[in-house]
Short mmCIF file of C-alpha atoms in Angstrom, two decimals:
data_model
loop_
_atom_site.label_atom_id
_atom_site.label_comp_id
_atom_site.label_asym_id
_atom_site.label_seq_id
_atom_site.Cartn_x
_atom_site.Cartn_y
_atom_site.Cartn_z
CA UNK A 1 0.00 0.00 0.00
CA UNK A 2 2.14 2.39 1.02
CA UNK A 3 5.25 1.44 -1.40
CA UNK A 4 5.39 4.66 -3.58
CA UNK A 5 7.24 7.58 -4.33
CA UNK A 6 5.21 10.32 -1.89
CA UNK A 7 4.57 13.40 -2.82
CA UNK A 8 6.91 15.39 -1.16
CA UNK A 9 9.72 13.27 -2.36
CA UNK A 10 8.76 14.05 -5.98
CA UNK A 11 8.44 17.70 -4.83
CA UNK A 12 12.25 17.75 -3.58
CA UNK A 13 13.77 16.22 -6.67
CA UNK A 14 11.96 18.76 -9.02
CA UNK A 15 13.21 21.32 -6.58
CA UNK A 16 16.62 19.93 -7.01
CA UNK A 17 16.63 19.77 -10.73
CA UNK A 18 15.51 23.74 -10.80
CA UNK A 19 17.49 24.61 -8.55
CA UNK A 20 20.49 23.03 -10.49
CA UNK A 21 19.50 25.75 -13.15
CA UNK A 22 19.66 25.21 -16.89
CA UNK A 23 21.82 25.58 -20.10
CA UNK A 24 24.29 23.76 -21.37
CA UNK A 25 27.39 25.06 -19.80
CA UNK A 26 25.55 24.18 -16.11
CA UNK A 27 24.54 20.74 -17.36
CA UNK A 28 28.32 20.49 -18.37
CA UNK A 29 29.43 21.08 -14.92
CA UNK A 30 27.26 19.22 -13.38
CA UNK A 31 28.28 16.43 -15.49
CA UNK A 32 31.62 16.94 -14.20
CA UNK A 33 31.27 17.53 -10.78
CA UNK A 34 32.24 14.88 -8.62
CA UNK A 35 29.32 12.96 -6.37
CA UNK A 36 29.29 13.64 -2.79
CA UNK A 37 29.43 10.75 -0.77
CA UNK A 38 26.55 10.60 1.75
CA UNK A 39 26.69 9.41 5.01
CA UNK A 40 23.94 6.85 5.66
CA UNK A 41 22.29 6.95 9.17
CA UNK A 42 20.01 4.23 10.41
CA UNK A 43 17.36 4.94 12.70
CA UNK A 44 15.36 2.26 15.07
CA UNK A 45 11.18 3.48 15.50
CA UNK A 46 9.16 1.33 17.96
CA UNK A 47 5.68 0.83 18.15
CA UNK A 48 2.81 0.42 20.25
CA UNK A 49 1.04 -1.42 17.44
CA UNK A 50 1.22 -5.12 16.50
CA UNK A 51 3.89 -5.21 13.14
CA UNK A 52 1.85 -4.59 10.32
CA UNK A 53 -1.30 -4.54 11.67
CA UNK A 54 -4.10 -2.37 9.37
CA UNK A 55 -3.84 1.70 9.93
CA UNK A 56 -2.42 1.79 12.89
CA UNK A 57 0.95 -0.71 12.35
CA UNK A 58 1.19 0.71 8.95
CA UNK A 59 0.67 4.28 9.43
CA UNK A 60 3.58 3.60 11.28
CA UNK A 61 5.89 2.07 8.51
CA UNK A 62 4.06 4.89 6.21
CA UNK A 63 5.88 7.24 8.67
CA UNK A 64 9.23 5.61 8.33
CA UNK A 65 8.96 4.67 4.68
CA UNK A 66 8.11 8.38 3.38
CA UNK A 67 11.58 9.70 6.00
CA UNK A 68 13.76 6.98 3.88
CA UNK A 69 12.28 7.86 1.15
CA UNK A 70 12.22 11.94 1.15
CA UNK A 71 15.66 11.61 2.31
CA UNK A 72 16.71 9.66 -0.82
CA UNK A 73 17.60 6.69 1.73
CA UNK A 74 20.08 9.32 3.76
CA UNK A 75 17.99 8.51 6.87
CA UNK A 76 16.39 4.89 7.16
CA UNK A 77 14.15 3.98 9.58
CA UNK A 78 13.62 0.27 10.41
CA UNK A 79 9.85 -0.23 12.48
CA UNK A 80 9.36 -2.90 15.30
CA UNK A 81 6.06 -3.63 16.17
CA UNK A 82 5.19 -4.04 19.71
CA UNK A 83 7.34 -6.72 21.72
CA UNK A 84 10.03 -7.17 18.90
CA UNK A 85 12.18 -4.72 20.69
CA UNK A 86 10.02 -3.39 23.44
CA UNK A 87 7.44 -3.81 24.98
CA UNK A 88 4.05 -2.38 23.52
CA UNK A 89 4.11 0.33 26.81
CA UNK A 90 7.76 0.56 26.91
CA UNK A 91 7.86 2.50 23.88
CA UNK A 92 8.44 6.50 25.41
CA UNK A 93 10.96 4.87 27.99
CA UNK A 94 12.66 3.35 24.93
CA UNK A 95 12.85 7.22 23.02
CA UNK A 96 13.56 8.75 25.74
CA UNK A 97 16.90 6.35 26.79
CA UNK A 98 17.69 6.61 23.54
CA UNK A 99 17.29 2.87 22.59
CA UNK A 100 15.59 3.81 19.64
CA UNK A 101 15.70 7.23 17.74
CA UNK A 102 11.70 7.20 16.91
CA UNK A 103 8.41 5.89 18.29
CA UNK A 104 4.85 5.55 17.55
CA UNK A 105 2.06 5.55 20.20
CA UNK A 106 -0.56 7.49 21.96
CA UNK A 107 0.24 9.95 25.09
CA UNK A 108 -2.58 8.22 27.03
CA UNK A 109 0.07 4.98 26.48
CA UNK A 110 2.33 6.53 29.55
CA UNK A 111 0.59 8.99 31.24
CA UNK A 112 2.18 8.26 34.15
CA UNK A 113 5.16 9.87 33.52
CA UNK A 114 3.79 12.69 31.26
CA UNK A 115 0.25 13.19 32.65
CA UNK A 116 0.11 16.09 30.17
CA UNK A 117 0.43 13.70 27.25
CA UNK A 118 -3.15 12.49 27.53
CA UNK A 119 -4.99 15.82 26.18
CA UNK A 120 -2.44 15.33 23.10
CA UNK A 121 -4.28 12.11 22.39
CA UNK A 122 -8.35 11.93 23.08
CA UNK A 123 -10.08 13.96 25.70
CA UNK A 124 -13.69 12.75 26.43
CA UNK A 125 -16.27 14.98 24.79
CA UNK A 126 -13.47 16.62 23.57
CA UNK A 127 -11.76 17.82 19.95
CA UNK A 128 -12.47 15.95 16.66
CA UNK A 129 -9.72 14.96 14.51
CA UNK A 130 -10.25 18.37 12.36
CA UNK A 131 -9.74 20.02 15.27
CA UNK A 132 -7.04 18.66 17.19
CA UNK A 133 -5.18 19.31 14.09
CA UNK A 134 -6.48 22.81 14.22
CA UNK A 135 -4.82 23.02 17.87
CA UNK A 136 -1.86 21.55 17.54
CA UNK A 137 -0.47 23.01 14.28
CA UNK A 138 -1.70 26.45 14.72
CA UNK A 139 -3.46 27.58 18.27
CA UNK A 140 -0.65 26.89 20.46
CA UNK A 141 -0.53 22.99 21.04
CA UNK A 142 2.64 21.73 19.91
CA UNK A 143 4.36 24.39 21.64
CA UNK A 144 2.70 23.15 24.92
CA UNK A 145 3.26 19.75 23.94
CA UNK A 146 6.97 20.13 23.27
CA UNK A 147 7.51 21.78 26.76
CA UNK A 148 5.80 18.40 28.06
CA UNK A 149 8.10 16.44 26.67
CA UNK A 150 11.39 18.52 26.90
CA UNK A 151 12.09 17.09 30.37
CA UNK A 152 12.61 13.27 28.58
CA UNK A 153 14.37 14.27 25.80
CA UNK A 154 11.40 13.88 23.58
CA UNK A 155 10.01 15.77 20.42
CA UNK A 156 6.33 15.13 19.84
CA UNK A 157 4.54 15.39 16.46
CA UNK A 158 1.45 14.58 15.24
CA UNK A 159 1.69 11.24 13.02
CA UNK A 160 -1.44 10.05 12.66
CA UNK A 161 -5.48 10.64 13.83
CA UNK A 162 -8.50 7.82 13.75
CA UNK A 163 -10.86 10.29 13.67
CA UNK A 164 -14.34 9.35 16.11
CA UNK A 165 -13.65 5.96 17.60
CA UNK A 166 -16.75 3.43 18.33
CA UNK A 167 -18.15 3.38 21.89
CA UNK A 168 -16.94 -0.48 22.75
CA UNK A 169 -17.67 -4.03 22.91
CA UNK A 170 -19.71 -5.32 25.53
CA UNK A 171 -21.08 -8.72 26.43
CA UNK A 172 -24.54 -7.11 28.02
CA UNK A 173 -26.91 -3.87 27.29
CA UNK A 174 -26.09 -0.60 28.35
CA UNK A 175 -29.56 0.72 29.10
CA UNK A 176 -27.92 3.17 31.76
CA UNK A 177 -25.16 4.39 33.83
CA UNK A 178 -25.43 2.20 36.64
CA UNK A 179 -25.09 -1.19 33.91
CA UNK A 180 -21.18 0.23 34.07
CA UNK A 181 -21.41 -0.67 37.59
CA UNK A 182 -18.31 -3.53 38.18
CA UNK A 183 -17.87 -3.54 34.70
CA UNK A 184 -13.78 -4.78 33.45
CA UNK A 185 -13.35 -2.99 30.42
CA UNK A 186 -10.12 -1.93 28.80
CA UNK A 187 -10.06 1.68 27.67
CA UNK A 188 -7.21 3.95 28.59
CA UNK A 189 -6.29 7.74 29.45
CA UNK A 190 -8.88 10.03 30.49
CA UNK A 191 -11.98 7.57 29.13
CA UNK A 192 -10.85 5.22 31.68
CA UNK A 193 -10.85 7.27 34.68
CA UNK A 194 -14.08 8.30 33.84
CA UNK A 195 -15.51 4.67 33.58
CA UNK A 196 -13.89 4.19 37.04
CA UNK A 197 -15.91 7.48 38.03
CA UNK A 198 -18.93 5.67 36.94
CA UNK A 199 -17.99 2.57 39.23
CA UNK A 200 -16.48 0.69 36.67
CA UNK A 201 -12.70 -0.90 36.47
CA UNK A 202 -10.63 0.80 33.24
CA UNK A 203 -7.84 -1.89 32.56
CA UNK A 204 -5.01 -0.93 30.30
CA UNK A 205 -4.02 -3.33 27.58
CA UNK A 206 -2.01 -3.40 24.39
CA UNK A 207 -3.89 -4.03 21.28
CA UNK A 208 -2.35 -7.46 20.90
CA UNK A 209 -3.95 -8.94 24.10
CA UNK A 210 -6.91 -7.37 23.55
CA UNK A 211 -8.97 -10.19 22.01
CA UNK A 212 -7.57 -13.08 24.17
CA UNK A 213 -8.35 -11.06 27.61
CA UNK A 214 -12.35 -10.58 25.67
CA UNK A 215 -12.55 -13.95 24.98
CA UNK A 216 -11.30 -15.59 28.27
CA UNK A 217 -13.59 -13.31 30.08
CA UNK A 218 -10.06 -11.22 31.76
CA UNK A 219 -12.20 -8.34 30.94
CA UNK A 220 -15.97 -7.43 30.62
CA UNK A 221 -16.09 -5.35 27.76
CA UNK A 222 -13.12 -3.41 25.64
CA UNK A 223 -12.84 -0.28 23.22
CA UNK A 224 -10.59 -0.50 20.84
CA UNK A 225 -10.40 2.12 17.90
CA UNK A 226 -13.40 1.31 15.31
CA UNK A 227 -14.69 -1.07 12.35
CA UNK A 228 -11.55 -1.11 10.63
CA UNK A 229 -9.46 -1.93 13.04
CA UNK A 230 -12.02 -3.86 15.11
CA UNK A 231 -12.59 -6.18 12.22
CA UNK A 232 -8.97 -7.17 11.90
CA UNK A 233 -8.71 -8.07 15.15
CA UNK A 234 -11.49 -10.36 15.29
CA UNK A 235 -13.32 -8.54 18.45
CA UNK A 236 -16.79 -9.49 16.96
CA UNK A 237 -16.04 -13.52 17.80
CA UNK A 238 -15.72 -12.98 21.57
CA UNK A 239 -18.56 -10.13 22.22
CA UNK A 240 -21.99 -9.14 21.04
CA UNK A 241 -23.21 -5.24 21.52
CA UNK A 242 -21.30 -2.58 19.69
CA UNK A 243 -22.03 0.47 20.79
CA UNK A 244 -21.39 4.32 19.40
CA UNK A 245 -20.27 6.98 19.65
CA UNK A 246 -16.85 6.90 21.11
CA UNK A 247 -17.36 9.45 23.47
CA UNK A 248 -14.23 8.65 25.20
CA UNK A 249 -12.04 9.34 22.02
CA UNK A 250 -13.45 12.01 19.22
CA UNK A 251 -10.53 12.37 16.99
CA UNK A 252 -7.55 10.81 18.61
CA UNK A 253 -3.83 12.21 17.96
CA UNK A 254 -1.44 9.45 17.41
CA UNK A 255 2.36 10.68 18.02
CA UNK A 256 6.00 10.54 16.80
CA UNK A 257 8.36 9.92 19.31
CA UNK A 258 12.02 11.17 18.16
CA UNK A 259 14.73 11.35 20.78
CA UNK A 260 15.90 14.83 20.88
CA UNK A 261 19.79 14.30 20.83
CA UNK A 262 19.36 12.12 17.95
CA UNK A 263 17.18 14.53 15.87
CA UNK A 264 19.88 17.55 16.71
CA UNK A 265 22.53 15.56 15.52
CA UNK A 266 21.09 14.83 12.03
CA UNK A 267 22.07 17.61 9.30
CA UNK A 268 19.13 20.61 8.84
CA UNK A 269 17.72 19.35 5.73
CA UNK A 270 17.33 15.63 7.68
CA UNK A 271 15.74 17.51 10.71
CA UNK A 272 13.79 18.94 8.19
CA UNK A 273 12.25 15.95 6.48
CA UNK A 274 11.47 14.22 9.62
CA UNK A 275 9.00 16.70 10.47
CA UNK A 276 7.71 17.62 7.21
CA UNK A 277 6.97 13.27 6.95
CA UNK A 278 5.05 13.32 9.88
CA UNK A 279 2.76 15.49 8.59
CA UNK A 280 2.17 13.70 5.82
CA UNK A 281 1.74 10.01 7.72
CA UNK A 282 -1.19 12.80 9.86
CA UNK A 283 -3.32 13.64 6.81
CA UNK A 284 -2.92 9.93 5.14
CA UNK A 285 -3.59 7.57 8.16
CA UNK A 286 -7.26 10.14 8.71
CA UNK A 287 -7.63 9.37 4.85
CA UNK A 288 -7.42 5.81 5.56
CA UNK A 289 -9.84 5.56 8.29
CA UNK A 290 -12.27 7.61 6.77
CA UNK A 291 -12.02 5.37 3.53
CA UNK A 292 -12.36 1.73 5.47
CA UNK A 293 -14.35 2.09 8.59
CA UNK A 294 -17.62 1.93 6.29
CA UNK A 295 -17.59 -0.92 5.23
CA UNK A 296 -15.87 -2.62 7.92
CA UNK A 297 -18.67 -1.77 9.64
CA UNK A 298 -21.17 -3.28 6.92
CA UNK A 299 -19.02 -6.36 7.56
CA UNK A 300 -19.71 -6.09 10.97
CA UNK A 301 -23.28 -6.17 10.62
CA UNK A 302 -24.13 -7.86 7.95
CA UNK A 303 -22.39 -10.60 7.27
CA UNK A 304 -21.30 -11.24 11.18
CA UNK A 305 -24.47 -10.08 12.55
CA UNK A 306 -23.44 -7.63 15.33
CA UNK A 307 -25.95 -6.03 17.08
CA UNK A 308 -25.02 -2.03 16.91
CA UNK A 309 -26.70 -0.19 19.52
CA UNK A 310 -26.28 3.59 20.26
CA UNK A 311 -25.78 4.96 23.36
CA UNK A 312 -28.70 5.89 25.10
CA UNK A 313 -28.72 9.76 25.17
CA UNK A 314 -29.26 9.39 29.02
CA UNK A 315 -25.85 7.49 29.66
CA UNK A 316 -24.41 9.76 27.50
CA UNK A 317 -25.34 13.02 29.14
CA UNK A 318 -24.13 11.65 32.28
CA UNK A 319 -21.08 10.27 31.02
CA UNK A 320 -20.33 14.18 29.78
CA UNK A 321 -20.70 15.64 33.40
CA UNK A 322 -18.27 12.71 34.69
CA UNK A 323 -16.23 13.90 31.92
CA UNK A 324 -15.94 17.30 32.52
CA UNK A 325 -15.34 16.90 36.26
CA UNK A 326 -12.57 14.26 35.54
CA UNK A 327 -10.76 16.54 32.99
CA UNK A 328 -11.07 19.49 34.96
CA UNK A 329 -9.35 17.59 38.07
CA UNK A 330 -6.53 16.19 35.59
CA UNK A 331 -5.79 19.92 34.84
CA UNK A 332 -4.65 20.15 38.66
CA UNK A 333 -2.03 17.23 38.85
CA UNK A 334 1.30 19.84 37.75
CA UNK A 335 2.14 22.75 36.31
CA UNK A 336 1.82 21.61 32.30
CA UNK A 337 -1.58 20.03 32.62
CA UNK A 338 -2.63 23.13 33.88
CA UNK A 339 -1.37 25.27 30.77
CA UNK A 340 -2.17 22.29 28.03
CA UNK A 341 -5.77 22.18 29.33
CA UNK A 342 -6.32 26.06 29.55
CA UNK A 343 -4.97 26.07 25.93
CA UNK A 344 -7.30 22.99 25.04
CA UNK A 345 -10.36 24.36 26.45
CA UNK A 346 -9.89 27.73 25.07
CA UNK A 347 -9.52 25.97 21.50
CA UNK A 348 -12.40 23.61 22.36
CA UNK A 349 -14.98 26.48 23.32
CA UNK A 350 -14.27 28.41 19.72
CA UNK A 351 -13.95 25.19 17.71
CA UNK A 352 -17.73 24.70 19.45
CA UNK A 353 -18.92 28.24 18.40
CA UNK A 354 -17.56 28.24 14.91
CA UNK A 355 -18.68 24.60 14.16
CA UNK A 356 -22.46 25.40 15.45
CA UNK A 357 -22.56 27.45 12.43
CA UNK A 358 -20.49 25.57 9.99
CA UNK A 359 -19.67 21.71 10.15
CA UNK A 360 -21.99 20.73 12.61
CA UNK A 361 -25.22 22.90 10.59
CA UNK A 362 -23.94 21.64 7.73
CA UNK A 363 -24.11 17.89 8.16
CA UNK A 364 -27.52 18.44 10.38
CA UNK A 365 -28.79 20.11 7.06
CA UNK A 366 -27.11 16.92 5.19
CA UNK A 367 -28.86 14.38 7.32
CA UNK A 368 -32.09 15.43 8.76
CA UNK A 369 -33.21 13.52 11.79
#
């Protein structure tokens, strides 16, 4: 899928040919100018993700094929799934020691040792994938995010969004709140403290024991990200009731992990291409979720008979006040969180404003209830 020339590397070697100029007596010493011998650097990138595994495994070697790539195979980045290397949660450790240059996760992954991380990822109730972008390239975010991750040696960028998640898989209704009561359900970050809020038991698991915890009963009920993914992993054999939306996780923010020393070290025009590539993975892994999760989900229904419920609006109005009250308190726990969420909010309560008149009219005047 991903095995092409990108865009951006096309882009640099017209740039390079005009730049060269033209004429015959530039084309003559060009001819005779000696090549430059290039150093080649080789660069490790662990994942969170199972190797390979659909949108999420292979945005990941998207990332690190378009860096090769762009760089004209300067810079090549070799990807390990989860447990080839590291572990699966041992990814940000393994950045930050510098055991590999790059990784590729979500901040909700470890926020216990950058609580901030988790607003850079999926807040409940919170941004869509539109508009996390909107915050993080240009009101403020990845300023605030950098300064979270300074103190590891970390660079954060954006590499990658899944757009509105599904709700979760559960082996019984949800009619209301109080049937989360007890409940064992893996879902991480800020979704999962609110569960526990609502008397339920988050448990965090990598994607790869996600189906085997379902299926031997380990756990109640799981999220995961949506059809897509949720097809290729099988989650329909081992429970019954999908439900939507995910409320927990609007438009989540995956991230590139690139140890700091290592990126300083590389020449400008390498620094350069890193970042410019992680845009790029950004706006093709939301393409690629946006073009699948349809009819996975047909799948889903129709030829494996799930039974796709919606929320009830009652568990979902409640589930936004636990929200709120759980974000607001995560705001408190240091300095950062305190300036990442005033920055978020302040985003979030425009974004609202501006897309009551705009996106949100639009596709209410698109579908008609």
């Amino acid at each position: 899928m991903y095995k092409r020339r990108s865009f951006l590397a096309a882009t640099a070697v017209a740039l390079s040919v005009l730049l060269t100029g033209c004429g015959e007596e530039k084309q003559e010493a060009s001819a005779q100018a000696q090549p430059v011998a290039q150093e080649k650097i080789n660069w490790k990138m662990v994942t969170t993700w199972p190797k390979n595994f659909p949108g999420l495994g292979t945005g990941a070697n998207n990332l690190a094929e378009l860096i090769t790539e762009m760089s004209d195979g300067r810079l090549d980045v070799k990807v390990y799934g989860a447990g080839e290397l590291v572990g699966a949660l041992d990814v940000f450790d393994a950045v930050s020691r510098g055991t590999a240059e790059m990784g590729h996760g979500a901040g909700y992954y470890w926020k216990g040792k950058a609580p901030a991380g988790q607003f850079f990822a999926a807040v409940p109730f919170g941004l869509t994938a539109q508009e996390m972008n909107g915050w993080i390239y240009s009101g403020g975010g990845l300023e605030l995010w950098a300064e979270a991750y300074e103190p590891f040696g970390i660079i954060p960028m954006p590499a990658g969004n899944t757009g509105v998640q599904m709700g979760g898989w559960f082996n019984k209704e949800i009619n209301t709140i109080s049937d989360l009561e007890g409940l064992k359900m893996r879902i991480p970050g800020l979704g999962g403290e609110v569960l526990k809020r609502a008397g339920g038991t988050p448990v965090l698991l990598p994607g790869g024991e996600i189906f085997p915890s379902l299926q031997s009963g380990a756990i109640d009920a799981t999220e995961w990200v949506g059809p897509y993914n949720d097809l290729a992993f099988g989650l329909h054999k081992a429970s019954k009731y999908y439900y939507y939306p995910g409320w927990h996780e609007p438009g989540t923010t995956l991230e590139a992990l690139i140890n700091k020393k290592a990126f300083d070290a590389l020449p400008k025009d390498l620094q350069a291409i890193v970042l410019a590539a992680t845009r790029v993975a950004n706006a093709d892994m939301i393409a690629e979720f946006t073009a699948r999760n349809n009819a996975a989900l047909e799948s889903l229904v129709n030829e494996h008979n799930v039974d796709l419920r919606p929320y009830p609006k009652e568990v979902l109005s409640q589930l936004q006040v636990l929200s709120d009250e759980v974000v607001a308190e995560q705001a408190q726990v240091d300095e950062i969180s305190k300036k990442v969420y005033e920055s978020y909010k302040g985003f979030r309560d425009q974004a609202i404003d501006w897309h009551a008149i705009s996106e949100q009219a639009m596709l209410n005047a698109r579908n008609p209830q």
